[in-house]
mmCIF file of C-alpha atoms and ligand atoms in Angstrom:
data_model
loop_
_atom_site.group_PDB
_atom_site.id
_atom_site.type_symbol
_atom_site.label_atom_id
_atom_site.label_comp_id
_atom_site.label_asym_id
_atom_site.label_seq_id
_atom_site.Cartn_x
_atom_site.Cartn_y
_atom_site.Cartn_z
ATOM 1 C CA UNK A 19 0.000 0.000 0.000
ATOM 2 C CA UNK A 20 1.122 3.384 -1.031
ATOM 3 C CA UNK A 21 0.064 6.437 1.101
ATOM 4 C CA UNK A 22 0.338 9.899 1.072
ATOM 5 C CA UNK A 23 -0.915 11.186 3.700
ATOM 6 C CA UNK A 24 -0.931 9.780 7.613
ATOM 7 C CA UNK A 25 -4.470 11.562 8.255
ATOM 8 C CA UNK A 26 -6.191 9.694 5.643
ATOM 9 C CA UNK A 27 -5.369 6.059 6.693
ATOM 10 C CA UNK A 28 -5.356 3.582 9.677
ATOM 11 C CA UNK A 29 -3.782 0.105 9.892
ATOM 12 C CA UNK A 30 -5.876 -3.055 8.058
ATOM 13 C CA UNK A 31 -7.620 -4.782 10.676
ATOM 14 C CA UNK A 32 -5.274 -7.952 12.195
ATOM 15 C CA UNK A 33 -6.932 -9.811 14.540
ATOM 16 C CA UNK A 34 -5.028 -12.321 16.797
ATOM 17 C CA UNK A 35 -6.624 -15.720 17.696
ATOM 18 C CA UNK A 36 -5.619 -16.921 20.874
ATOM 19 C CA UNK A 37 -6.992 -20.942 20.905
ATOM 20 C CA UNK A 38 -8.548 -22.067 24.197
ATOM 21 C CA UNK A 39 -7.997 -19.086 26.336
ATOM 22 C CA UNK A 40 -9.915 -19.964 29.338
ATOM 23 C CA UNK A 41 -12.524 -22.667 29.465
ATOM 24 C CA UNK A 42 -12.145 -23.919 26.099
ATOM 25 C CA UNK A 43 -13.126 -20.441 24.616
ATOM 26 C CA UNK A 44 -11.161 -18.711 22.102
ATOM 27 C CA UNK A 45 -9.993 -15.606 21.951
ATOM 28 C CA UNK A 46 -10.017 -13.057 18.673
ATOM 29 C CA UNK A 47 -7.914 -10.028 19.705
ATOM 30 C CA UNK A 48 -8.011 -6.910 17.059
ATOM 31 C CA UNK A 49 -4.290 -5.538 17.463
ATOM 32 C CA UNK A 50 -5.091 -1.450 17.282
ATOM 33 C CA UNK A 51 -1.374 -1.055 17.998
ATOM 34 C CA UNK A 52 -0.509 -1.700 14.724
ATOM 35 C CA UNK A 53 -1.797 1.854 13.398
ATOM 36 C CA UNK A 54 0.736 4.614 13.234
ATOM 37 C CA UNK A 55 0.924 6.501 16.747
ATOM 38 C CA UNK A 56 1.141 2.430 18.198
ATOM 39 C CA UNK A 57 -2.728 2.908 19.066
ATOM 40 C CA UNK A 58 -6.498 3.267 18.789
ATOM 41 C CA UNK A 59 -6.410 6.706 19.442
ATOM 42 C CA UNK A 60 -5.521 7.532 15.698
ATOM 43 C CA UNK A 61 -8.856 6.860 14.203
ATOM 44 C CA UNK A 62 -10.746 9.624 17.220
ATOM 45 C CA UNK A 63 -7.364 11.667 16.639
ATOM 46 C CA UNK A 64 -7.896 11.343 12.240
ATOM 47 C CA UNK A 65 -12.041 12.387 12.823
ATOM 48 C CA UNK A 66 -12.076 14.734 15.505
ATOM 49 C CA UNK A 67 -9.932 16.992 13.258
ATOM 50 C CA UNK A 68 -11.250 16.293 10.203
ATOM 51 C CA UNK A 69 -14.635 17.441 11.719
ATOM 52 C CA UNK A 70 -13.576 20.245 13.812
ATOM 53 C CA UNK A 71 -12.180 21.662 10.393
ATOM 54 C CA UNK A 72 -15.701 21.084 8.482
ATOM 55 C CA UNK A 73 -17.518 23.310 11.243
ATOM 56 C CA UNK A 74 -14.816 25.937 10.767
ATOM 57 C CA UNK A 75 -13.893 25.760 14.160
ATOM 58 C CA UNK A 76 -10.075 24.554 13.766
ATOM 59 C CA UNK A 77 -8.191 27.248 11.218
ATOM 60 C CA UNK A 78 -5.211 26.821 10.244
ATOM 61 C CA UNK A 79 -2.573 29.570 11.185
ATOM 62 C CA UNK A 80 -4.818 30.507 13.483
ATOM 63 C CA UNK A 81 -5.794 27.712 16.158
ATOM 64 C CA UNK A 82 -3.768 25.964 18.577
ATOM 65 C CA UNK A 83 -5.250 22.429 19.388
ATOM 66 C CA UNK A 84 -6.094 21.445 22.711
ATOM 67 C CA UNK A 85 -6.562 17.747 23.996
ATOM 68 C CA UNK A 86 -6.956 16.358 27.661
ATOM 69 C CA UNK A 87 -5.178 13.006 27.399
ATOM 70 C CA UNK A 88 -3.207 10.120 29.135
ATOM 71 C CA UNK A 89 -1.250 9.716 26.328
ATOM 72 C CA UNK A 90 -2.564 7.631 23.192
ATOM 73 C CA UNK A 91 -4.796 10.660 21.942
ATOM 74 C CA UNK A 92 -2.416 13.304 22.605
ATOM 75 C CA UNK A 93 0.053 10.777 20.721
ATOM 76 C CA UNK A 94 -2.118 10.524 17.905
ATOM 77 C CA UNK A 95 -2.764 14.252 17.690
ATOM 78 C CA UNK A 96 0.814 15.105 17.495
ATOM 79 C CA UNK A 97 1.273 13.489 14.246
ATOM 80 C CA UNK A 98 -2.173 14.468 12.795
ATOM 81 C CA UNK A 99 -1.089 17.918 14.307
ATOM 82 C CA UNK A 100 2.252 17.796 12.859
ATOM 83 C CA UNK A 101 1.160 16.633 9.359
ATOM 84 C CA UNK A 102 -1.466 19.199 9.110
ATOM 85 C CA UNK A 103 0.329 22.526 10.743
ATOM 86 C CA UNK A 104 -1.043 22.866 14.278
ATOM 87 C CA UNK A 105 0.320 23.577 17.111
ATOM 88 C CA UNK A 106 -0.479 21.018 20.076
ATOM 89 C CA UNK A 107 -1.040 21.199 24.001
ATOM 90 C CA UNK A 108 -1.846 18.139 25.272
ATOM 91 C CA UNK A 109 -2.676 18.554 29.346
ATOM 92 C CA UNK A 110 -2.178 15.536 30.912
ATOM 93 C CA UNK A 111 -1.135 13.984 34.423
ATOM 94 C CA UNK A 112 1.858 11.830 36.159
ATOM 95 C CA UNK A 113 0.753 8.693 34.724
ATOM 96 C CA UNK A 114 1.492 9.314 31.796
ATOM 97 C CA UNK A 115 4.340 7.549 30.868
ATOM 98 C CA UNK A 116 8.194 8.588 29.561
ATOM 99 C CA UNK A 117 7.580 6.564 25.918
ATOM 100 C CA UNK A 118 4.224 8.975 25.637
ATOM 101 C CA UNK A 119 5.725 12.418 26.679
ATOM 102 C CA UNK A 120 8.814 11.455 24.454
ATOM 103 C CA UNK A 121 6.690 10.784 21.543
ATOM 104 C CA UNK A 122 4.295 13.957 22.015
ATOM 105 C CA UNK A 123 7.646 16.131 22.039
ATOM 106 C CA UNK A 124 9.425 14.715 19.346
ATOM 107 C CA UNK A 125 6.130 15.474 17.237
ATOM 108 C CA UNK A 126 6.679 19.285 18.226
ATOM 109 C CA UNK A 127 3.314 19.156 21.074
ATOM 110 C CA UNK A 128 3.868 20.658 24.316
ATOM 111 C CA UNK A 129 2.714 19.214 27.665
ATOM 112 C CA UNK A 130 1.441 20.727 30.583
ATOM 113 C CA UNK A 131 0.993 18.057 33.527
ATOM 114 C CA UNK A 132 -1.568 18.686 36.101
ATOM 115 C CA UNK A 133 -0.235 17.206 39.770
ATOM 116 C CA UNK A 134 -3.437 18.247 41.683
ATOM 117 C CA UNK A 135 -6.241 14.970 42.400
ATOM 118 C CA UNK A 136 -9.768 16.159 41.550
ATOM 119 C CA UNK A 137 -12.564 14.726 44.216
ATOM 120 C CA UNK A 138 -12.441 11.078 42.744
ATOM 121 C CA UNK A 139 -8.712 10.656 43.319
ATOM 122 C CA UNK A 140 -8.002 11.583 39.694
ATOM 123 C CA UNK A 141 -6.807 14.250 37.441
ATOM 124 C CA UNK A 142 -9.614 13.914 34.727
ATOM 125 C CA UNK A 143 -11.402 16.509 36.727
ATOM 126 C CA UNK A 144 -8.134 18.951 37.473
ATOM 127 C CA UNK A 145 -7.560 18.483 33.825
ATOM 128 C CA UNK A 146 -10.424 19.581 32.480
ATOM 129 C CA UNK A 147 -10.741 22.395 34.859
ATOM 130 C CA UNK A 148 -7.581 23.517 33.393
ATOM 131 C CA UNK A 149 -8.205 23.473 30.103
ATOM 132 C CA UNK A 150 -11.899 25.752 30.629
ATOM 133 C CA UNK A 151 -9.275 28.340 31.904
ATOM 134 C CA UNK A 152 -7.161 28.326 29.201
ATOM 135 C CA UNK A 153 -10.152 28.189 26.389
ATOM 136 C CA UNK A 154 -11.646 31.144 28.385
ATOM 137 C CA UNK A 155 -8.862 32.827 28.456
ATOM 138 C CA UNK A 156 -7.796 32.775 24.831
ATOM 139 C CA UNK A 157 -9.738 32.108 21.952
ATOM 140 C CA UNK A 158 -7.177 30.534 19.279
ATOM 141 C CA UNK A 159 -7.587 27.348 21.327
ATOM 142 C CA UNK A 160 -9.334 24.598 20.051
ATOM 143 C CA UNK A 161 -10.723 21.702 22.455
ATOM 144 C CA UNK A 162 -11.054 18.389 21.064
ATOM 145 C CA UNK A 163 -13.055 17.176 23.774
ATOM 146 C CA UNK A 164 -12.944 13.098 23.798
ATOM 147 C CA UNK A 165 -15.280 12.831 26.285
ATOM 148 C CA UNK A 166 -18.184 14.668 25.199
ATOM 149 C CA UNK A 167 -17.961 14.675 21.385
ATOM 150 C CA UNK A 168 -20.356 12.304 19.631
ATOM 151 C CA UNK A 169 -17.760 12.356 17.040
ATOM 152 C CA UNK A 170 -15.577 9.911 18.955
ATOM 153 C CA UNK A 171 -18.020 7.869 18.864
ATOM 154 C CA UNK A 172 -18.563 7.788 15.697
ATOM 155 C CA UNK A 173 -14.995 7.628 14.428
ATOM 156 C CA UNK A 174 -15.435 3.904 15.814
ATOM 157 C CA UNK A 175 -18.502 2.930 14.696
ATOM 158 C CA UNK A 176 -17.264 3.717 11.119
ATOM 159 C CA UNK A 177 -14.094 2.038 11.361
ATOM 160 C CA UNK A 178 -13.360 -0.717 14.843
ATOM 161 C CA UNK A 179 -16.840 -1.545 14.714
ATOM 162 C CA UNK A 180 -17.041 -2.188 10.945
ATOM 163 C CA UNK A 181 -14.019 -3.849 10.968
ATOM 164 C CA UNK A 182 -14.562 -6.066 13.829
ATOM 165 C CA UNK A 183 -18.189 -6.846 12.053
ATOM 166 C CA UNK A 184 -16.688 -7.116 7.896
ATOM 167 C CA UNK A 185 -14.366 -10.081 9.592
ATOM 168 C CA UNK A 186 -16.783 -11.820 12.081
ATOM 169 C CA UNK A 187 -20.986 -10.873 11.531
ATOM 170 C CA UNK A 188 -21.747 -13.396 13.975
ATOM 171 C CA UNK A 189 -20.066 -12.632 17.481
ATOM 172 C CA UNK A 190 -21.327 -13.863 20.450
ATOM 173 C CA UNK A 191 -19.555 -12.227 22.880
ATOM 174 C CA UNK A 192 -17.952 -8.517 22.471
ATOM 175 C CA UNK A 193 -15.283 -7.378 25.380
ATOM 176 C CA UNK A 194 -14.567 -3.522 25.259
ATOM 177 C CA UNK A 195 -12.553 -1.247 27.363
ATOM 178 C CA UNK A 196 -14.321 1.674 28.807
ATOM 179 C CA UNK A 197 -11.869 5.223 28.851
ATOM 180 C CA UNK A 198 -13.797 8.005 27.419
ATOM 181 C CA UNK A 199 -15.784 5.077 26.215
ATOM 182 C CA UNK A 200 -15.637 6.527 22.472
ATOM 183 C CA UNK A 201 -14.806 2.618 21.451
ATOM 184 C CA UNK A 202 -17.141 0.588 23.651
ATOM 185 C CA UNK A 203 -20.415 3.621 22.039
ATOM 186 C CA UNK A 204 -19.203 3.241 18.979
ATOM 187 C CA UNK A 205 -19.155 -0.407 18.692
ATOM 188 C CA UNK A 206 -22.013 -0.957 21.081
ATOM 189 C CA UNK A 207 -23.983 1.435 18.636
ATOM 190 C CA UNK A 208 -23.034 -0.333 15.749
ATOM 191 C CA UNK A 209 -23.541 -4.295 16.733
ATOM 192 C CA UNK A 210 -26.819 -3.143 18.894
ATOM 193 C CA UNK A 211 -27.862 -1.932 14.994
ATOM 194 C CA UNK A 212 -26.456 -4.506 13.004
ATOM 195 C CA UNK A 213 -25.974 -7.668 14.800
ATOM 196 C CA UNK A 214 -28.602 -6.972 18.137
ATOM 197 C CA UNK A 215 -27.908 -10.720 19.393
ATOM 198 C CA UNK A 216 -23.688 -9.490 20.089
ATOM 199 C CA UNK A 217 -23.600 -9.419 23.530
ATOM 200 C CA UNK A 218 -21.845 -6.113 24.189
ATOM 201 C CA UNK A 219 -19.619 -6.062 27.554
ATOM 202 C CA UNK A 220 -17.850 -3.135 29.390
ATOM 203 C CA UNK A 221 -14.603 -3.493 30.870
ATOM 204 C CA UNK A 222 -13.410 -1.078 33.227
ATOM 205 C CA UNK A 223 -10.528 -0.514 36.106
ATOM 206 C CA UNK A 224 -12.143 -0.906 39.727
ATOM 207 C CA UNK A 225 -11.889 2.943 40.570
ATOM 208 C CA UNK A 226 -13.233 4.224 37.489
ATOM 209 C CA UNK A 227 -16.103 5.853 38.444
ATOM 210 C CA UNK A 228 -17.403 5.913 34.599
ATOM 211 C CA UNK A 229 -20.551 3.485 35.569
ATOM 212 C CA UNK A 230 -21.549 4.866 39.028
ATOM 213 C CA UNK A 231 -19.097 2.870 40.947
ATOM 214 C CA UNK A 232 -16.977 4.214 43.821
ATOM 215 C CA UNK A 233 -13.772 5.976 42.932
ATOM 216 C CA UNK A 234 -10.251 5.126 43.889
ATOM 217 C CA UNK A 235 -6.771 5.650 43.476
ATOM 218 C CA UNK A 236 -5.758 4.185 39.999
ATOM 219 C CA UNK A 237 -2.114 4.433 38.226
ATOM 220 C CA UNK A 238 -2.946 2.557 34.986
ATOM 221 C CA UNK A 239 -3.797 5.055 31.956
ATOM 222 C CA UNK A 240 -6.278 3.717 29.416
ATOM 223 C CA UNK A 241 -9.011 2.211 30.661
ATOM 224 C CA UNK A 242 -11.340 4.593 33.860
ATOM 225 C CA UNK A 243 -12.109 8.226 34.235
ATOM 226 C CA UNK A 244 -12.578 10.464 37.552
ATOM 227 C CA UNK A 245 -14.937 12.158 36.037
ATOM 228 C CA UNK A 246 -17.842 10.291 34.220
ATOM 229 C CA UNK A 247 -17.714 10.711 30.237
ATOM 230 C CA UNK A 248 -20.821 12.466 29.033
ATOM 231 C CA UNK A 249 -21.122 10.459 25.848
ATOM 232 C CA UNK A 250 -21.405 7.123 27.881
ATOM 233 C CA UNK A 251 -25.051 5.232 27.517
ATOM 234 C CA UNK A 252 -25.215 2.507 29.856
ATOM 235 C CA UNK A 253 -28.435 1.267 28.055
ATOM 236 C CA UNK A 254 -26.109 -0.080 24.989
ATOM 237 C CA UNK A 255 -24.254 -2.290 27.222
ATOM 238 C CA UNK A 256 -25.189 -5.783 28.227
ATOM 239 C CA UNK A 257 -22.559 -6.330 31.191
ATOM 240 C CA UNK A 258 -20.379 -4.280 32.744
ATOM 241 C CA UNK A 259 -16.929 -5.974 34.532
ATOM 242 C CA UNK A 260 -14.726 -4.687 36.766
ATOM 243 C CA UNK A 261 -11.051 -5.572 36.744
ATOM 244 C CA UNK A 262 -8.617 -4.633 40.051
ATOM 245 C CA UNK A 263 -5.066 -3.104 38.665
ATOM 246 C CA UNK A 264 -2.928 -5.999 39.870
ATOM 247 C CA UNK A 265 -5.201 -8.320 37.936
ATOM 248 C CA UNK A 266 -4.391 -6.658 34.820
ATOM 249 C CA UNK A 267 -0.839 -6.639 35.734
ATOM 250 C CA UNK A 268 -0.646 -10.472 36.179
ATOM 251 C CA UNK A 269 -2.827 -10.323 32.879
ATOM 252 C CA UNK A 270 -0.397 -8.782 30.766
ATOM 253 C CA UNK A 271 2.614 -10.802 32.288
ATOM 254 C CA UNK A 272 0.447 -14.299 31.610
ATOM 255 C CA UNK A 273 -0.177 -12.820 27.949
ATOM 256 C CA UNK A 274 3.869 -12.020 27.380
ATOM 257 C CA UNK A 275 4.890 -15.416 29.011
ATOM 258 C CA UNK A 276 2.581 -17.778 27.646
ATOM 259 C CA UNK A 277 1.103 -16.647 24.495
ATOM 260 C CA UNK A 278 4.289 -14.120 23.193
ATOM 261 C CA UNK A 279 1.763 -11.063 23.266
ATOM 262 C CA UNK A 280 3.378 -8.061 24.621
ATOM 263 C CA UNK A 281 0.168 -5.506 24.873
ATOM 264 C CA UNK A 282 -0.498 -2.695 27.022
ATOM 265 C CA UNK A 283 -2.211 -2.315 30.418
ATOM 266 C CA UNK A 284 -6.186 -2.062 29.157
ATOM 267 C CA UNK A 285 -5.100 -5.154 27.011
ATOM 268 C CA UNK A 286 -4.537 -6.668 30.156
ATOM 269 C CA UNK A 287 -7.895 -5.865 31.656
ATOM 270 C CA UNK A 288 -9.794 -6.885 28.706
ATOM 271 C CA UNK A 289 -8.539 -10.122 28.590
ATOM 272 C CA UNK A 290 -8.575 -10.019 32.242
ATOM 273 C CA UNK A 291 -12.329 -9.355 31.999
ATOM 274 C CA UNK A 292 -13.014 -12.398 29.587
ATOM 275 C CA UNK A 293 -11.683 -14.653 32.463
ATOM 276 C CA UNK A 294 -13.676 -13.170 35.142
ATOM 277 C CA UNK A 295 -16.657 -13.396 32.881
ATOM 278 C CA UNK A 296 -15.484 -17.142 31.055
ATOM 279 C CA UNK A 297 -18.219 -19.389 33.044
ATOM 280 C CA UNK A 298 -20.994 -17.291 31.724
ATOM 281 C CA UNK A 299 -19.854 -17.565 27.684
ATOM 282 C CA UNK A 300 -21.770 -20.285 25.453
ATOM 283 C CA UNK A 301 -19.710 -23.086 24.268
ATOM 284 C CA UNK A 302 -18.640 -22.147 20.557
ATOM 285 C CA UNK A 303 -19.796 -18.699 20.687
ATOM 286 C CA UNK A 304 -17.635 -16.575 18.790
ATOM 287 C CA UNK A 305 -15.537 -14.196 21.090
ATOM 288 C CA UNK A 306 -13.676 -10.426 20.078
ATOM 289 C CA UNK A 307 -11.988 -8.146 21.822
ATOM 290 C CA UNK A 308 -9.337 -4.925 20.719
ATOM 291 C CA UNK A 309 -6.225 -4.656 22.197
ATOM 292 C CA UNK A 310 -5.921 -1.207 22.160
ATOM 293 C CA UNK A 311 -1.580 -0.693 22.403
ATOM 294 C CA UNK A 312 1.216 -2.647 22.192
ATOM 295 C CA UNK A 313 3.426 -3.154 25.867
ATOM 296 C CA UNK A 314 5.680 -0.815 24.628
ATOM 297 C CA UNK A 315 4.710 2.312 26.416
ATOM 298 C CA UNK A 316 4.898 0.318 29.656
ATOM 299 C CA UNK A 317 8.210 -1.170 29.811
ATOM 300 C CA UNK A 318 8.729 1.699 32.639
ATOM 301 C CA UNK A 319 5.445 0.385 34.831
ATOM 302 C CA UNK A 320 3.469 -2.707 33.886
ATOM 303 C CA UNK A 321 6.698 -4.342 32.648
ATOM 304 C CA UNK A 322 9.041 -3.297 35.272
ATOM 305 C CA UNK A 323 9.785 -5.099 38.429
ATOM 306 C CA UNK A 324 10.951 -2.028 40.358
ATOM 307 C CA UNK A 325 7.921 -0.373 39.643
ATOM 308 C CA UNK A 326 5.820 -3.127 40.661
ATOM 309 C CA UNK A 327 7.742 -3.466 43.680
ATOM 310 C CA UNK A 328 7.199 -0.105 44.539
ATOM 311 C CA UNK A 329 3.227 0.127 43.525
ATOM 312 C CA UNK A 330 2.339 -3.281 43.817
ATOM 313 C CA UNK A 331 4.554 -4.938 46.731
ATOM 314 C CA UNK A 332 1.444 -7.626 47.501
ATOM 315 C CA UNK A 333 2.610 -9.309 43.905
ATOM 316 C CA UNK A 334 5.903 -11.479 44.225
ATOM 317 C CA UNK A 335 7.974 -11.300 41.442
ATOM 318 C CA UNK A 336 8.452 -14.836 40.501
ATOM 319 C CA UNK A 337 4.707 -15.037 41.210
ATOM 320 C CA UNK A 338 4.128 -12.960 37.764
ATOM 321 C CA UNK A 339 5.758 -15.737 35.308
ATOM 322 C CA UNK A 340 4.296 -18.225 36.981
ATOM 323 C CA UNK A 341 0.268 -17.852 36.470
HETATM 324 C C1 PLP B 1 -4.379 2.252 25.991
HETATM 325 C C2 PLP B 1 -5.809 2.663 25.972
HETATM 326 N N1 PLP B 1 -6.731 1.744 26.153
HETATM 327 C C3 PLP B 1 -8.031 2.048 26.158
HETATM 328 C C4 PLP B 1 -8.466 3.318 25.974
HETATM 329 C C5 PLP B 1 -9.928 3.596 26.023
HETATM 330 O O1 PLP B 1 -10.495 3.884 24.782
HETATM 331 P P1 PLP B 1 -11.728 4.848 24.728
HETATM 332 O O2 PLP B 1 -11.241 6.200 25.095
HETATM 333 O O3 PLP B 1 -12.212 4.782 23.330
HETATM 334 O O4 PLP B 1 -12.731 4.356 25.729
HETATM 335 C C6 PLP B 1 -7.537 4.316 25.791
HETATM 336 C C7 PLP B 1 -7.943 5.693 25.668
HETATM 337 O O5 PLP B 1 -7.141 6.594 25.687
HETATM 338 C C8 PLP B 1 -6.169 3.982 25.780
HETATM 339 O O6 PLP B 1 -5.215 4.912 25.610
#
């Protein structure tokens, strides 16, 4: 494939089959960290501009693009930004990691890290807080706002949802991770349209307090929010899991160890979610879920046994090769 032009394109959809994952029931994992940027986030990053230019609200030599991010979208706008000529702040928090910031930078976007916890032990809320300052206070800034834009949604329901459907129309069981939840609306929209028998299930980081559950401290960016998305509609969703950090942890380290898949922390909680939910799965049914990065953003954290020492002392280190 020829391209010219990184805005126009994402990667072809790969999906991973991992036989007899739990309970005799495989596994088809969609690899999103195969698009350039090493994530998901390019197809929001690709459509968010694309329609913030069609309203006229993004100009060029004028704006300055604003995102509140963790890292994959503020990844993924730094190359959309770069390609197209705008200037990038990306407001984000200390868990974001050294691979991310490194990236963001060497794609000319500036960070600003916010060190302040909002009410639910988070930064969503400080974050966004920030960022109404700064768009009140100067109007060549541009918000695209994952959380509340519709258009996230749809930038998956036109392209992961289609692809996961074009390769598999009859899935049983669909596993999503829940961040902004731009993925898990846009492919609970699409299968609740096109294939209403796909059971559609949430995965999210104990802590997140996304559905209504109680907030706590969480270090893993991807998957939870402080601050509930607005574009999130329970009433799409069939089941929603929970997953605890150090279960994703041992997740990813059972996926590196015995399968060769090196994938990144909501990979881990995804698959970790399939598990806790493996008694409840019909024999045969067909069973997808996306991996939304590769591992190697967390080679610093998830894959690092000082780190794990430090944050997660209750998991002995031989204990993680040996699940
Ligand atoms: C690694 C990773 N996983 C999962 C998600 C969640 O995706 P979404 O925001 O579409 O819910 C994100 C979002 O940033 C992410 O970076």
């Amino acid at each position: 494939m020829i391209i010219d032009s990184l805005t126009k394109i994402t990667a072809p959809p790969i999906f991973y089959q991992v036989k007899n994952f739990i309970n005799g029931v495989d596994v088809h994992i969609k690899l999103e960290g195969l698009n350039i940027s090493s994530s998901i986030k390019m197809k929001p990053a690709i459509w968010l501009i694309k329609k913030l230019e069609e309203k006229g609200s993004l100009v060029r030599n004028k704006s300055t693009v604003v995102c509140s991010s963790s890292g994959n979208l503020g990844i993924a706008l730094s190359v959309v930004c770069k390609e197209k000529g705008y200037p990038l702040v990306c407001i984000s928090d200390p868990n974001i990691s050294s691979f991310s910031e490194k990236y963001i930078n060497l794609y000319g976007g500036k960070i600003i890290k916010v060190t302040k916890k909002d009410e639910n032990n988070g930064y969503l809320g400080t974050r966004l807080k920030l960022i109404k300052e700064m768009l009140d206070n100067n109007e060549e800034y541009v918000f695209v706002d994952q959380y509340a834009n519709l258009d996230n949604i749809d930038a998956h329901f036109l392209t992961t949802a289609s692809e996961i459907f074009s390769e598999f129309p009859k899935i049983g069981y669909l596993f999503l991770g829940a961040g902004t939840t731009g993925t898990l609306m846009g492919c609970a929209k699409f299968f609740k349209t096109y294939s209403p028998g796909t059971k559609i299930i949430a995965v999210d980081a104990v802590g997140s307090v996304t559905f209504g559950f109680p907030a706590a401290k969480r270090l893993i960016p991807g998957l939870g929010t402080s601050s509930a998305p607005s574009i999130v509609d329970a009433s799409f969703i069939d089941e929603i899991l929970l997953v605890e950090e150090v279960d994703t942890i041992k997740m990813c380290h059972n996926l590196l160890e015995n399968y060769g898949l090196f994938l990144g922390g909501s990979s881990g909680s995804v698959l970790q979610g399939i598990k806790q939910y493996a008694k409840n799965i019909v024999q045969h049914a067909i069973v997808v879920t996306v991996s939304p990065d590769f591992g190697d953003k967390y080679t610093n954290t998830i894959y690092n046994n000082e780190w794990l020492q430090d944050k997660f002392p209750q998991i002995p280190p031989m204990e993680l090769f040996n699940l």
